[in-house]
mmCIF file of C-alpha atoms in Angstrom:
data_model
loop_
_atom_site.group_PDB
_atom_site.id
_atom_site.type_symbol
_atom_site.label_atom_id
_atom_site.label_comp_id
_atom_site.label_asym_id
_atom_site.label_seq_id
_atom_site.Cartn_x
_atom_site.Cartn_y
_atom_site.Cartn_z
ATOM 1 C CA MET A 150 6.628 31.593 1.986
ATOM 2 C CA ARG A 151 7.982 33.568 -0.935
ATOM 3 C CA PHE A 152 5.528 35.212 -3.328
ATOM 4 C CA SER A 153 7.042 35.753 -6.786
ATOM 5 C CA PHE A 154 5.923 35.062 -10.321
ATOM 6 C CA SER A 155 6.896 31.713 -11.781
ATOM 7 C CA ALA A 156 8.049 32.299 -15.366
ATOM 8 C CA ALA A 157 6.497 29.056 -16.542
ATOM 9 C CA ALA A 158 3.166 29.796 -14.884
ATOM 10 C CA LEU A 159 3.140 33.321 -16.265
ATOM 11 C CA ALA A 160 3.866 32.129 -19.789
ATOM 12 C CA ALA A 161 1.201 29.444 -19.635
ATOM 13 C CA SER A 162 -1.490 31.777 -18.331
ATOM 14 C CA THR A 163 -0.587 34.491 -20.850
ATOM 15 C CA ALA A 164 -0.860 31.992 -23.684
ATOM 16 C CA LEU A 165 -4.259 30.924 -22.423
ATOM 17 C CA LEU A 166 -5.565 34.471 -22.256
ATOM 18 C CA LEU A 167 -4.285 35.366 -25.711
ATOM 19 C CA ALA A 168 -5.446 32.211 -27.420
ATOM 20 C CA GLY A 169 -8.994 32.134 -26.061
ATOM 21 C CA PRO A 170 -11.651 29.669 -27.148
ATOM 22 C CA ALA A 171 -12.706 29.082 -30.732
ATOM 23 C CA ILE A 172 -16.261 30.197 -29.984
ATOM 24 C CA ALA A 173 -17.139 32.972 -27.539
ATOM 25 C CA THR A 174 -19.631 31.788 -24.933
ATOM 26 C CA ASP A 175 -21.737 33.531 -22.293
ATOM 27 C CA LEU A 176 -21.358 31.928 -18.877
ATOM 28 C CA GLU A 177 -23.497 32.897 -15.897
ATOM 29 C CA VAL A 178 -21.592 33.010 -12.607
ATOM 30 C CA THR A 179 -23.528 33.257 -9.342
ATOM 31 C CA HIS A 180 -22.055 34.643 -6.114
ATOM 32 C CA TRP A 181 -22.989 36.796 -3.116
ATOM 33 C CA TRP A 182 -20.306 39.481 -3.506
ATOM 34 C CA THR A 183 -22.297 42.731 -3.564
ATOM 35 C CA SER A 184 -20.554 45.198 -1.221
ATOM 36 C CA GLY A 185 -18.322 47.910 -2.668
ATOM 37 C CA GLY A 186 -15.063 46.083 -2.039
ATOM 38 C CA GLU A 187 -16.481 42.743 -3.146
ATOM 39 C CA ALA A 188 -17.873 44.194 -6.374
ATOM 40 C CA ALA A 189 -14.465 45.659 -7.199
ATOM 41 C CA ALA A 190 -12.843 42.269 -6.629
ATOM 42 C CA VAL A 191 -15.344 40.229 -8.640
ATOM 43 C CA GLY A 192 -14.883 42.724 -11.441
ATOM 44 C CA GLU A 193 -11.298 41.487 -11.753
ATOM 45 C CA LEU A 194 -12.508 37.913 -12.272
ATOM 46 C CA ALA A 195 -14.995 39.065 -14.898
ATOM 47 C CA LYS A 196 -12.390 41.167 -16.702
ATOM 48 C CA ALA A 197 -9.940 38.258 -16.865
ATOM 49 C CA PHE A 198 -12.587 35.869 -18.206
ATOM 50 C CA ASP A 199 -13.864 38.373 -20.769
ATOM 51 C CA ALA A 200 -10.280 38.767 -22.021
ATOM 52 C CA THR A 201 -10.432 35.158 -23.257
ATOM 53 C CA GLY A 202 -13.227 36.057 -25.684
ATOM 54 C CA ASN A 203 -15.968 34.618 -23.512
ATOM 55 C CA LYS A 204 -18.473 36.688 -21.552
ATOM 56 C CA TRP A 205 -18.955 36.703 -17.788
ATOM 57 C CA VAL A 206 -22.691 37.047 -17.064
ATOM 58 C CA ASP A 207 -22.885 38.307 -13.505
ATOM 59 C CA GLY A 208 -25.396 36.533 -11.282
ATOM 60 C CA ALA A 209 -24.859 38.391 -8.010
ATOM 61 C CA ILE A 210 -27.391 37.538 -5.294
ATOM 62 C CA ALA A 211 -27.858 40.219 -2.656
ATOM 63 C CA GLY A 212 -27.384 39.180 0.941
ATOM 64 C CA SER A 213 -25.012 36.797 2.633
ATOM 65 C CA GLY A 214 -24.066 33.277 1.710
ATOM 66 C CA GLY A 215 -26.855 32.055 3.944
ATOM 67 C CA THR A 216 -29.321 33.860 1.682
ATOM 68 C CA ALA A 217 -27.652 32.991 -1.597
ATOM 69 C CA ARG A 218 -26.781 29.316 -1.125
ATOM 70 C CA PRO A 219 -30.368 28.000 -0.952
ATOM 71 C CA ILE A 220 -31.154 29.881 -4.184
ATOM 72 C CA MET A 221 -28.103 28.459 -5.911
ATOM 73 C CA ILE A 222 -28.830 24.930 -4.722
ATOM 74 C CA SER A 223 -32.490 25.196 -5.751
ATOM 75 C CA ARG A 224 -31.526 26.228 -9.267
ATOM 76 C CA ILE A 225 -29.069 23.360 -9.657
ATOM 77 C CA THR A 226 -31.406 20.706 -8.275
ATOM 78 C CA GLY A 227 -34.333 22.211 -10.208
ATOM 79 C CA GLY A 228 -32.673 21.792 -13.597
ATOM 80 C CA ASP A 229 -31.631 25.425 -14.145
ATOM 81 C CA PRO A 230 -27.881 25.316 -13.431
ATOM 82 C CA MET A 231 -25.594 28.291 -13.827
ATOM 83 C CA GLY A 232 -22.162 28.040 -15.426
ATOM 84 C CA ALA A 233 -20.296 28.412 -12.141
ATOM 85 C CA THR A 234 -21.248 29.177 -8.573
ATOM 86 C CA GLN A 235 -19.501 30.322 -5.415
ATOM 87 C CA PHE A 236 -19.479 28.316 -2.219
ATOM 88 C CA ASN A 237 -17.165 28.499 0.772
ATOM 89 C CA HIS A 238 -14.394 25.966 1.243
ATOM 90 C CA GLY A 239 -15.664 22.869 2.956
ATOM 91 C CA ARG A 240 -18.782 20.745 2.909
ATOM 92 C CA GLN A 241 -21.426 23.150 1.586
ATOM 93 C CA ALA A 242 -21.657 21.496 -1.861
ATOM 94 C CA GLU A 243 -21.077 17.946 -0.626
ATOM 95 C CA GLU A 244 -24.599 16.697 -1.311
ATOM 96 C CA LEU A 245 -24.638 18.225 -4.813
ATOM 97 C CA VAL A 246 -21.377 16.450 -5.622
ATOM 98 C CA GLN A 247 -22.671 13.168 -4.241
ATOM 99 C CA ALA A 248 -25.802 13.555 -6.373
ATOM 100 C CA GLY A 249 -23.620 13.802 -9.503
ATOM 101 C CA MET A 250 -24.599 17.385 -10.319
ATOM 102 C CA MET A 251 -21.117 18.939 -10.256
ATOM 103 C CA ARG A 252 -18.321 18.541 -12.780
ATOM 104 C CA ASP A 253 -15.221 16.551 -11.916
ATOM 105 C CA LEU A 254 -12.249 18.887 -12.498
ATOM 106 C CA SER A 255 -9.549 16.305 -11.791
ATOM 107 C CA ASP A 256 -8.244 16.185 -15.369
ATOM 108 C CA ILE A 257 -7.721 19.924 -15.685
ATOM 109 C CA ALA A 258 -6.265 20.051 -12.153
ATOM 110 C CA ALA A 259 -3.730 17.370 -13.070
ATOM 111 C CA LYS A 260 -2.899 18.992 -16.414
ATOM 112 C CA GLU A 261 -2.223 22.385 -14.826
ATOM 113 C CA GLY A 262 -0.568 21.034 -11.677
ATOM 114 C CA TRP A 263 -2.908 22.613 -9.147
ATOM 115 C CA ALA A 264 -1.462 20.478 -6.364
ATOM 116 C CA ASP A 265 1.958 22.019 -7.018
ATOM 117 C CA PHE A 266 0.977 25.643 -6.383
ATOM 118 C CA ILE A 267 -2.252 25.707 -4.332
ATOM 119 C CA LYS A 268 -1.125 26.305 -0.744
ATOM 120 C CA PRO A 269 -1.909 25.201 1.877
ATOM 121 C CA LYS A 270 -2.814 21.697 0.726
ATOM 122 C CA SER A 271 -6.007 21.734 2.793
ATOM 123 C CA LEU A 272 -7.603 24.124 0.278
ATOM 124 C CA LEU A 273 -7.509 21.535 -2.490
ATOM 125 C CA ASP A 274 -8.427 18.810 -0.002
ATOM 126 C CA SER A 275 -11.641 20.741 0.669
ATOM 127 C CA CYS A 276 -12.453 20.497 -3.040
ATOM 128 C CA THR A 277 -11.800 16.755 -3.094
ATOM 129 C CA LEU A 278 -14.324 13.976 -2.547
ATOM 130 C CA ASP A 279 -13.515 10.305 -3.090
ATOM 131 C CA GLY A 280 -10.227 11.286 -4.702
ATOM 132 C CA LYS A 281 -11.767 13.630 -7.297
ATOM 133 C CA ILE A 282 -11.504 17.434 -7.425
ATOM 134 C CA TYR A 283 -14.765 19.350 -7.805
ATOM 135 C CA CYS A 284 -13.954 23.009 -7.223
ATOM 136 C CA VAL A 285 -11.487 25.850 -7.760
ATOM 137 C CA PRO A 286 -10.327 27.609 -4.574
ATOM 138 C CA VAL A 287 -9.751 31.289 -5.349
ATOM 139 C CA ASN A 288 -8.647 32.797 -2.048
ATOM 140 C CA ILE A 289 -7.816 32.322 1.606
ATOM 141 C CA HIS A 290 -10.169 34.248 3.819
ATOM 142 C CA SER A 291 -9.674 34.326 7.561
ATOM 143 C CA GLN A 292 -12.264 35.634 9.985
ATOM 144 C CA GLN A 293 -9.718 35.985 12.809
ATOM 145 C CA TRP A 294 -9.424 39.792 12.806
ATOM 146 C CA LEU A 295 -10.343 42.826 14.895
ATOM 147 C CA TRP A 296 -10.622 46.061 12.869
ATOM 148 C CA LEU A 297 -10.222 49.316 14.792
ATOM 149 C CA SER A 298 -10.929 52.955 13.936
ATOM 150 C CA ASN A 299 -7.911 55.013 14.965
ATOM 151 C CA LYS A 300 -10.016 58.171 14.823
ATOM 152 C CA ALA A 301 -12.701 56.767 17.155
ATOM 153 C CA PHE A 302 -10.140 56.006 19.857
ATOM 154 C CA GLU A 303 -8.450 59.376 19.373
ATOM 155 C CA GLU A 304 -11.785 61.135 19.846
ATOM 156 C CA ALA A 305 -12.487 58.991 22.914
ATOM 157 C CA GLY A 306 -9.143 59.963 24.411
ATOM 158 C CA VAL A 307 -7.752 56.436 24.709
ATOM 159 C CA ALA A 308 -4.951 54.598 22.958
ATOM 160 C CA VAL A 309 -5.735 52.215 20.129
ATOM 161 C CA PRO A 310 -5.937 48.760 21.771
ATOM 162 C CA LYS A 311 -3.323 46.103 21.103
ATOM 163 C CA ASN A 312 -5.492 43.141 22.102
ATOM 164 C CA TRP A 313 -9.009 42.057 23.062
ATOM 165 C CA ASP A 314 -8.678 42.823 26.800
ATOM 166 C CA GLU A 315 -7.544 46.392 26.071
ATOM 167 C CA PHE A 316 -10.473 46.773 23.661
ATOM 168 C CA VAL A 317 -12.970 45.690 26.326
ATOM 169 C CA ALA A 318 -11.341 48.046 28.828
ATOM 170 C CA ALA A 319 -11.710 50.947 26.370
ATOM 171 C CA ALA A 320 -15.445 50.372 25.871
ATOM 172 C CA PRO A 321 -16.644 52.815 28.603
ATOM 173 C CA ALA A 322 -14.539 55.651 27.131
ATOM 174 C CA LEU A 323 -15.912 54.929 23.659
ATOM 175 C CA GLU A 324 -19.489 54.982 24.961
ATOM 176 C CA LYS A 325 -18.856 58.242 26.819
ATOM 177 C CA ALA A 326 -17.659 59.755 23.532
ATOM 178 C CA GLY A 327 -20.881 58.653 21.820
ATOM 179 C CA LYS A 328 -19.312 55.693 20.029
ATOM 180 C CA ILE A 329 -20.552 52.136 19.654
ATOM 181 C CA PRO A 330 -17.718 50.029 21.092
ATOM 182 C CA LEU A 331 -18.296 47.002 18.849
ATOM 183 C CA ALA A 332 -20.036 47.238 15.468
ATOM 184 C CA LEU A 333 -22.010 44.095 14.666
ATOM 185 C CA GLY A 334 -24.520 43.354 11.935
ATOM 186 C CA GLN A 335 -27.548 41.194 12.610
ATOM 187 C CA GLN A 336 -27.068 38.502 9.964
ATOM 188 C CA PRO A 337 -26.943 35.116 11.756
ATOM 189 C CA TRP A 338 -23.426 34.190 10.654
ATOM 190 C CA GLN A 339 -21.968 37.384 12.108
ATOM 191 C CA THR A 340 -22.843 36.540 15.705
ATOM 192 C CA THR A 341 -21.462 33.023 15.275
ATOM 193 C CA LEU A 342 -18.305 34.525 13.778
ATOM 194 C CA VAL A 343 -17.769 36.574 16.945
ATOM 195 C CA PHE A 344 -17.978 33.409 19.052
ATOM 196 C CA GLN A 345 -15.650 31.420 16.802
ATOM 197 C CA VAL A 346 -13.030 34.181 16.693
ATOM 198 C CA LEU A 347 -13.121 34.635 20.472
ATOM 199 C CA LEU A 348 -12.833 30.875 20.913
ATOM 200 C CA VAL A 349 -9.625 30.700 18.869
ATOM 201 C CA ALA A 350 -8.160 33.892 20.334
ATOM 202 C CA LEU A 351 -8.839 33.243 24.014
ATOM 203 C CA ALA A 352 -8.863 29.442 24.306
ATOM 204 C CA GLY A 353 -6.473 28.714 21.445
ATOM 205 C CA PRO A 354 -6.453 26.741 18.196
ATOM 206 C CA ASP A 355 -6.430 23.391 20.007
ATOM 207 C CA ALA A 356 -9.643 24.311 21.826
ATOM 208 C CA TYR A 357 -11.233 25.242 18.510
ATOM 209 C CA GLN A 358 -10.241 21.891 17.015
ATOM 210 C CA LYS A 359 -11.578 19.994 20.019
ATOM 211 C CA THR A 360 -14.993 21.648 19.799
ATOM 212 C CA PHE A 361 -15.625 22.048 16.072
ATOM 213 C CA GLY A 362 -13.348 19.289 14.785
ATOM 214 C CA ASP A 363 -13.376 16.538 17.415
ATOM 215 C CA LYS A 364 -16.882 17.420 18.648
ATOM 216 C CA ASP A 365 -15.669 16.967 22.224
ATOM 217 C CA ALA A 366 -18.739 17.808 24.302
ATOM 218 C CA GLU A 367 -16.926 17.314 27.609
ATOM 219 C CA PHE A 368 -14.317 19.875 26.645
ATOM 220 C CA ALA A 369 -17.024 22.241 25.379
ATOM 221 C CA ALA A 370 -18.544 22.145 28.866
ATOM 222 C CA GLY A 371 -15.232 22.929 30.571
ATOM 223 C CA PRO A 372 -13.658 26.037 32.114
ATOM 224 C CA GLU A 373 -11.778 27.174 29.000
ATOM 225 C CA ILE A 374 -15.041 27.558 27.110
ATOM 226 C CA VAL A 375 -16.649 29.227 30.145
ATOM 227 C CA ARG A 376 -14.109 32.036 29.639
ATOM 228 C CA VAL A 377 -15.041 32.247 25.973
ATOM 229 C CA PHE A 378 -18.760 32.595 26.713
ATOM 230 C CA LYS A 379 -17.956 35.320 29.247
ATOM 231 C CA ALA A 380 -16.115 37.193 26.473
ATOM 232 C CA VAL A 381 -19.040 36.672 24.083
ATOM 233 C CA ASP A 382 -21.261 38.191 26.766
ATOM 234 C CA ASP A 383 -18.921 41.208 26.838
ATOM 235 C CA ALA A 384 -19.214 41.422 23.048
ATOM 236 C CA ARG A 385 -23.006 41.315 23.341
ATOM 237 C CA LYS A 386 -22.987 44.279 25.729
ATOM 238 C CA MET A 387 -20.474 46.232 23.626
ATOM 239 C CA SER A 388 -22.543 45.774 20.452
ATOM 240 C CA ALA A 389 -25.954 46.445 21.999
ATOM 241 C CA LYS A 390 -26.413 49.755 20.158
ATOM 242 C CA SER A 391 -25.171 48.528 16.781
ATOM 243 C CA ASN A 392 -28.421 48.565 14.817
ATOM 244 C CA VAL A 393 -27.278 47.631 11.306
ATOM 245 C CA GLN A 394 -28.033 44.446 9.376
ATOM 246 C CA ASP A 395 -25.229 43.724 6.898
ATOM 247 C CA TRP A 396 -21.571 43.171 7.769
ATOM 248 C CA ASN A 397 -20.378 45.949 5.443
ATOM 249 C CA GLN A 398 -22.746 48.409 7.141
ATOM 250 C CA ALA A 399 -21.021 47.550 10.410
ATOM 251 C CA THR A 400 -17.651 48.051 8.718
ATOM 252 C CA SER A 401 -18.866 51.493 7.588
ATOM 253 C CA GLN A 402 -19.509 52.380 11.225
ATOM 254 C CA VAL A 403 -15.828 51.721 11.913
ATOM 255 C CA ILE A 404 -14.707 53.566 8.786
ATOM 256 C CA ASN A 405 -16.776 56.608 9.809
ATOM 257 C CA ALA A 406 -15.524 56.430 13.440
ATOM 258 C CA GLN A 407 -19.059 55.808 14.700
ATOM 259 C CA ALA A 408 -17.783 52.568 16.213
ATOM 260 C CA GLY A 409 -14.530 51.602 17.826
ATOM 261 C CA GLY A 410 -14.074 48.236 16.182
ATOM 262 C CA GLN A 411 -15.495 45.197 14.463
ATOM 263 C CA ILE A 412 -14.686 41.500 14.621
ATOM 264 C CA MET A 413 -14.806 40.504 10.972
ATOM 265 C CA GLY A 414 -12.960 38.579 8.307
ATOM 266 C CA ASP A 415 -10.224 40.058 6.155
ATOM 267 C CA TRP A 416 -12.782 40.802 3.436
ATOM 268 C CA ALA A 417 -13.442 43.981 5.440
ATOM 269 C CA GLN A 418 -10.210 45.326 3.952
ATOM 270 C CA GLY A 419 -11.958 45.835 0.638
ATOM 271 C CA GLU A 420 -14.368 48.289 2.257
ATOM 272 C CA PHE A 421 -11.548 50.300 3.834
ATOM 273 C CA GLN A 422 -9.817 50.463 0.451
ATOM 274 C CA VAL A 423 -12.929 51.661 -1.366
ATOM 275 C CA ALA A 424 -13.290 54.347 1.326
ATOM 276 C CA GLY A 425 -9.721 55.482 0.631
ATOM 277 C CA GLN A 426 -8.416 54.596 4.090
ATOM 278 C CA THR A 427 -4.889 53.396 4.757
ATOM 279 C CA ALA A 428 -3.998 50.457 6.980
ATOM 280 C CA GLY A 429 -1.798 51.478 9.893
ATOM 281 C CA SER A 430 -2.797 55.138 9.888
ATOM 282 C CA ASP A 431 -6.577 55.360 9.457
ATOM 283 C CA TYR A 432 -7.336 51.931 10.865
ATOM 284 C CA THR A 433 -5.601 49.158 12.771
ATOM 285 C CA CYS A 434 -5.962 45.424 12.273
ATOM 286 C CA LEU A 435 -5.310 42.826 14.961
ATOM 287 C CA PRO A 436 -5.064 39.247 13.701
ATOM 288 C CA GLY A 437 -6.281 36.800 16.320
ATOM 289 C CA LEU A 438 -7.581 39.784 18.314
ATOM 290 C CA GLY A 439 -3.944 40.486 19.198
ATOM 291 C CA VAL A 440 -3.812 37.303 21.287
ATOM 292 C CA ASN A 441 -3.472 34.169 19.123
ATOM 293 C CA GLU A 442 -2.239 35.139 15.674
ATOM 294 C CA VAL A 443 -3.527 32.470 13.300
ATOM 295 C CA ILE A 444 -4.962 32.385 9.795
ATOM 296 C CA GLN A 445 -8.051 30.372 9.048
ATOM 297 C CA THR A 446 -7.840 28.491 5.759
ATOM 298 C CA GLY A 447 -11.409 29.243 4.811
ATOM 299 C CA GLY A 448 -12.406 31.262 1.810
ATOM 300 C CA ASP A 449 -14.229 30.961 -1.460
ATOM 301 C CA ALA A 450 -14.294 28.316 -4.159
ATOM 302 C CA PHE A 451 -16.181 27.931 -7.412
ATOM 303 C CA TYR A 452 -18.035 24.800 -8.455
ATOM 304 C CA PHE A 453 -19.128 24.047 -11.996
ATOM 305 C CA PRO A 454 -22.533 22.363 -12.439
ATOM 306 C CA LYS A 455 -22.847 19.839 -15.237
ATOM 307 C CA LEU A 456 -24.240 21.469 -18.392
ATOM 308 C CA SER A 457 -25.688 19.940 -21.571
ATOM 309 C CA ASP A 458 -24.118 22.551 -23.877
ATOM 310 C CA PRO A 459 -20.570 21.377 -24.830
ATOM 311 C CA GLU A 460 -19.437 24.930 -25.660
ATOM 312 C CA LYS A 461 -20.411 26.146 -22.198
ATOM 313 C CA SER A 462 -18.554 23.190 -20.715
ATOM 314 C CA LYS A 463 -15.442 24.311 -22.597
ATOM 315 C CA ALA A 464 -15.957 27.838 -21.266
ATOM 316 C CA GLN A 465 -16.119 26.377 -17.746
ATOM 317 C CA ASP A 466 -12.638 24.912 -18.268
ATOM 318 C CA VAL A 467 -11.349 28.308 -19.395
ATOM 319 C CA LEU A 468 -12.863 30.037 -16.381
ATOM 320 C CA ALA A 469 -11.339 27.485 -14.005
ATOM 321 C CA SER A 470 -7.898 28.171 -15.504
ATOM 322 C CA VAL A 471 -8.341 31.946 -15.488
ATOM 323 C CA MET A 472 -9.320 32.007 -11.818
ATOM 324 C CA LEU A 473 -6.037 30.375 -10.888
ATOM 325 C CA SER A 474 -3.771 32.324 -13.243
ATOM 326 C CA PRO A 475 -1.088 34.357 -11.432
ATOM 327 C CA GLU A 476 -2.358 37.674 -12.816
ATOM 328 C CA THR A 477 -5.943 37.030 -11.761
ATOM 329 C CA GLN A 478 -4.929 35.794 -8.326
ATOM 330 C CA VAL A 479 -3.031 39.024 -7.667
ATOM 331 C CA ALA A 480 -5.643 41.433 -9.065
ATOM 332 C CA PHE A 481 -8.576 39.724 -7.386
ATOM 333 C CA ASN A 482 -7.085 39.179 -3.937
ATOM 334 C CA LEU A 483 -5.575 42.658 -3.611
ATOM 335 C CA LYS A 484 -9.084 44.087 -3.969
ATOM 336 C CA LYS A 485 -10.842 41.367 -1.991
ATOM 337 C CA GLY A 486 -8.552 41.701 1.019
ATOM 338 C CA SER A 487 -7.903 37.961 0.975
ATOM 339 C CA LEU A 488 -4.703 35.993 0.443
ATOM 340 C CA PRO A 489 -4.011 34.155 -2.813
ATOM 341 C CA VAL A 490 -4.175 30.374 -3.021
ATOM 342 C CA ARG A 491 -0.988 30.421 -5.109
ATOM 343 C CA GLY A 492 2.344 30.556 -3.333
ATOM 344 C CA ASP A 493 4.220 31.849 -6.385
ATOM 345 C CA VAL A 494 2.721 35.273 -7.058
ATOM 346 C CA ASN A 495 4.019 38.789 -6.492
ATOM 347 C CA LEU A 496 2.271 40.720 -3.714
ATOM 348 C CA ASP A 497 4.582 43.704 -3.354
ATOM 349 C CA ALA A 498 1.467 45.914 -3.406
ATOM 350 C CA ALA A 499 0.046 44.264 -0.273
ATOM 351 C CA ASN A 500 -0.954 46.675 2.500
ATOM 352 C CA ASP A 501 0.019 46.513 6.178
ATOM 353 C CA CYS A 502 -2.794 44.151 7.148
ATOM 354 C CA MET A 503 -2.305 41.779 4.237
ATOM 355 C CA ARG A 504 1.399 41.598 5.061
ATOM 356 C CA LYS A 505 0.498 40.547 8.609
ATOM 357 C CA GLY A 506 -1.649 37.787 7.172
ATOM 358 C CA LEU A 507 1.095 36.660 4.785
ATOM 359 C CA ALA A 508 3.597 36.510 7.647
ATOM 360 C CA ILE A 509 1.269 34.345 9.737
ATOM 361 C CA LEU A 510 0.595 32.080 6.772
ATOM 362 C CA ALA A 511 4.345 31.731 6.117
ATOM 363 C CA LYS A 512 4.836 30.577 9.708
ATOM 364 C CA GLY A 513 2.246 27.852 9.188
ATOM 365 C CA ASN A 514 -0.051 29.153 11.934
ATOM 366 C CA VAL A 515 -3.237 27.993 10.226
ATOM 367 C CA ILE A 516 -6.530 26.421 11.240
ATOM 368 C CA PRO A 517 -9.364 25.034 9.090
ATOM 369 C CA SER A 518 -12.627 26.928 8.684
ATOM 370 C CA PRO A 519 -15.762 25.735 10.502
ATOM 371 C CA ASP A 520 -17.218 24.663 7.141
ATOM 372 C CA GLN A 521 -14.312 22.243 6.810
ATOM 373 C CA LEU A 522 -15.057 20.666 10.192
ATOM 374 C CA MET A 523 -18.837 20.604 10.699
ATOM 375 C CA SER A 524 -21.786 19.914 8.426
ATOM 376 C CA ALA A 525 -24.017 22.759 7.293
ATOM 377 C CA ASP A 526 -26.864 21.450 9.464
ATOM 378 C CA SER A 527 -24.741 21.495 12.619
ATOM 379 C CA LEU A 528 -23.419 24.967 11.868
ATOM 380 C CA ASN A 529 -26.972 26.221 11.344
ATOM 381 C CA GLN A 530 -27.786 25.071 14.877
ATOM 382 C CA VAL A 531 -24.790 27.038 16.169
ATOM 383 C CA ASN A 532 -25.982 30.062 14.185
ATOM 384 C CA ASP A 533 -29.465 29.813 15.678
ATOM 385 C CA LEU A 534 -28.035 29.679 19.187
ATOM 386 C CA PHE A 535 -25.958 32.834 18.819
ATOM 387 C CA VAL A 536 -28.692 34.759 17.042
ATOM 388 C CA GLU A 537 -30.820 34.141 20.115
ATOM 389 C CA PHE A 538 -27.964 34.894 22.507
ATOM 390 C CA PHE A 539 -27.242 38.313 21.012
ATOM 391 C CA SER A 540 -30.915 39.245 20.696
ATOM 392 C CA ASN A 541 -32.074 37.979 24.098
ATOM 393 C CA PRO A 542 -30.229 39.512 27.092
ATOM 394 C CA ASN A 543 -32.100 37.114 29.369
ATOM 395 C CA LEU A 544 -30.267 34.127 27.916
ATOM 396 C CA SER A 545 -27.276 33.786 30.233
ATOM 397 C CA ALA A 546 -23.791 32.788 29.146
ATOM 398 C CA ASP A 547 -24.046 29.643 31.285
ATOM 399 C CA ASP A 548 -27.289 28.533 29.666
ATOM 400 C CA ALA A 549 -25.963 29.325 26.190
ATOM 401 C CA GLN A 550 -22.876 27.214 26.873
ATOM 402 C CA LYS A 551 -25.034 24.276 27.964
ATOM 403 C CA ARG A 552 -26.984 24.478 24.727
ATOM 404 C CA PHE A 553 -23.745 24.700 22.765
ATOM 405 C CA VAL A 554 -22.540 21.515 24.466
ATOM 406 C CA ASP A 555 -25.724 19.754 23.315
ATOM 407 C CA ILE A 556 -25.091 20.867 19.731
ATOM 408 C CA VAL A 557 -21.466 19.703 19.843
ATOM 409 C CA SER A 558 -22.457 16.308 21.254
ATOM 410 C CA SER A 559 -24.746 15.571 18.296
ATOM 411 C CA ALA A 560 -22.803 17.399 15.566
ATOM 412 C CA ASP A 561 -21.499 15.708 12.416
#
């Protein structure tokens, strides 16, 4: 995939930014981007929207998406909608769309040709219900990464690992040097993330599709997933002394060489950048844990609740356009650590890790996110299982796998 500015797209977006709306309008935008790297990235969205003459009113909600989403949904269903709100790609806003509470963006999508430049196609498919488009995808975030502190391994006297097995083998040396082998926050989604990443890396993308996509309970009970649960048990032991809550706190442990590594999405790059660290020298990134190099086509999208004020509705249209402009896509994603949803933008400034992601994406080695395959209710059951697994050493890998099979068998 080649990333270069399209002259026509650049001209169109520049005209939009210069023209601006006839009446400046405040528009509240809710999201859960509150870490240092995330705040820097969301600032680029706000700056681009403010340049149109409107005003971005920041509605950041502290905590993870699991904390923020119920608040956002409650406001919309309770008659106090915001101008725009973040959700992840997939089925998280499905019920709100079905209830008629979200704006249909099909007309603006057709006018601006979103289908021509949003890549891969599955991103726009995730915004589509019954043939109508209801959201604006702004990035491609993949959770399939292992982030390693070069300094931690140097101080432990072992080489920086090239894959998951080498990382596990290095754990005793890290512990002897006073390091936490695997940094892991205690938010529910983080433990599930570890399982999902290990599943794809060790059993492969097809195994991931069979369990989360096809809901194949027989396969989930088989030997390939036994190996995955054994690896999750290793991860549990390696992270036993990681006593932080938020994902970015765990990333800080890697940045400060208190921990050897962290399994986390590419949004972790924003934290390394804010800390002034350089990919390839201060830290190492292993897509697919150095085993199965794939990119997950998850990420973030913005939905626009229906509003009674026609001027705010017009401002929603402007914001939707701004989020997908080439300039905004570059500025935002370089700071977020994610990949752009446009295939026609210039990313010469991409760092070593982002270039790895771009190369994998160009090869077409992609998988859908869990949110694109399972309902929120089913994924919550998976979350609950792995919260218990990581907090209760008496829950064996075998018993956890049996419970996972039960969840898969009844998942939708």
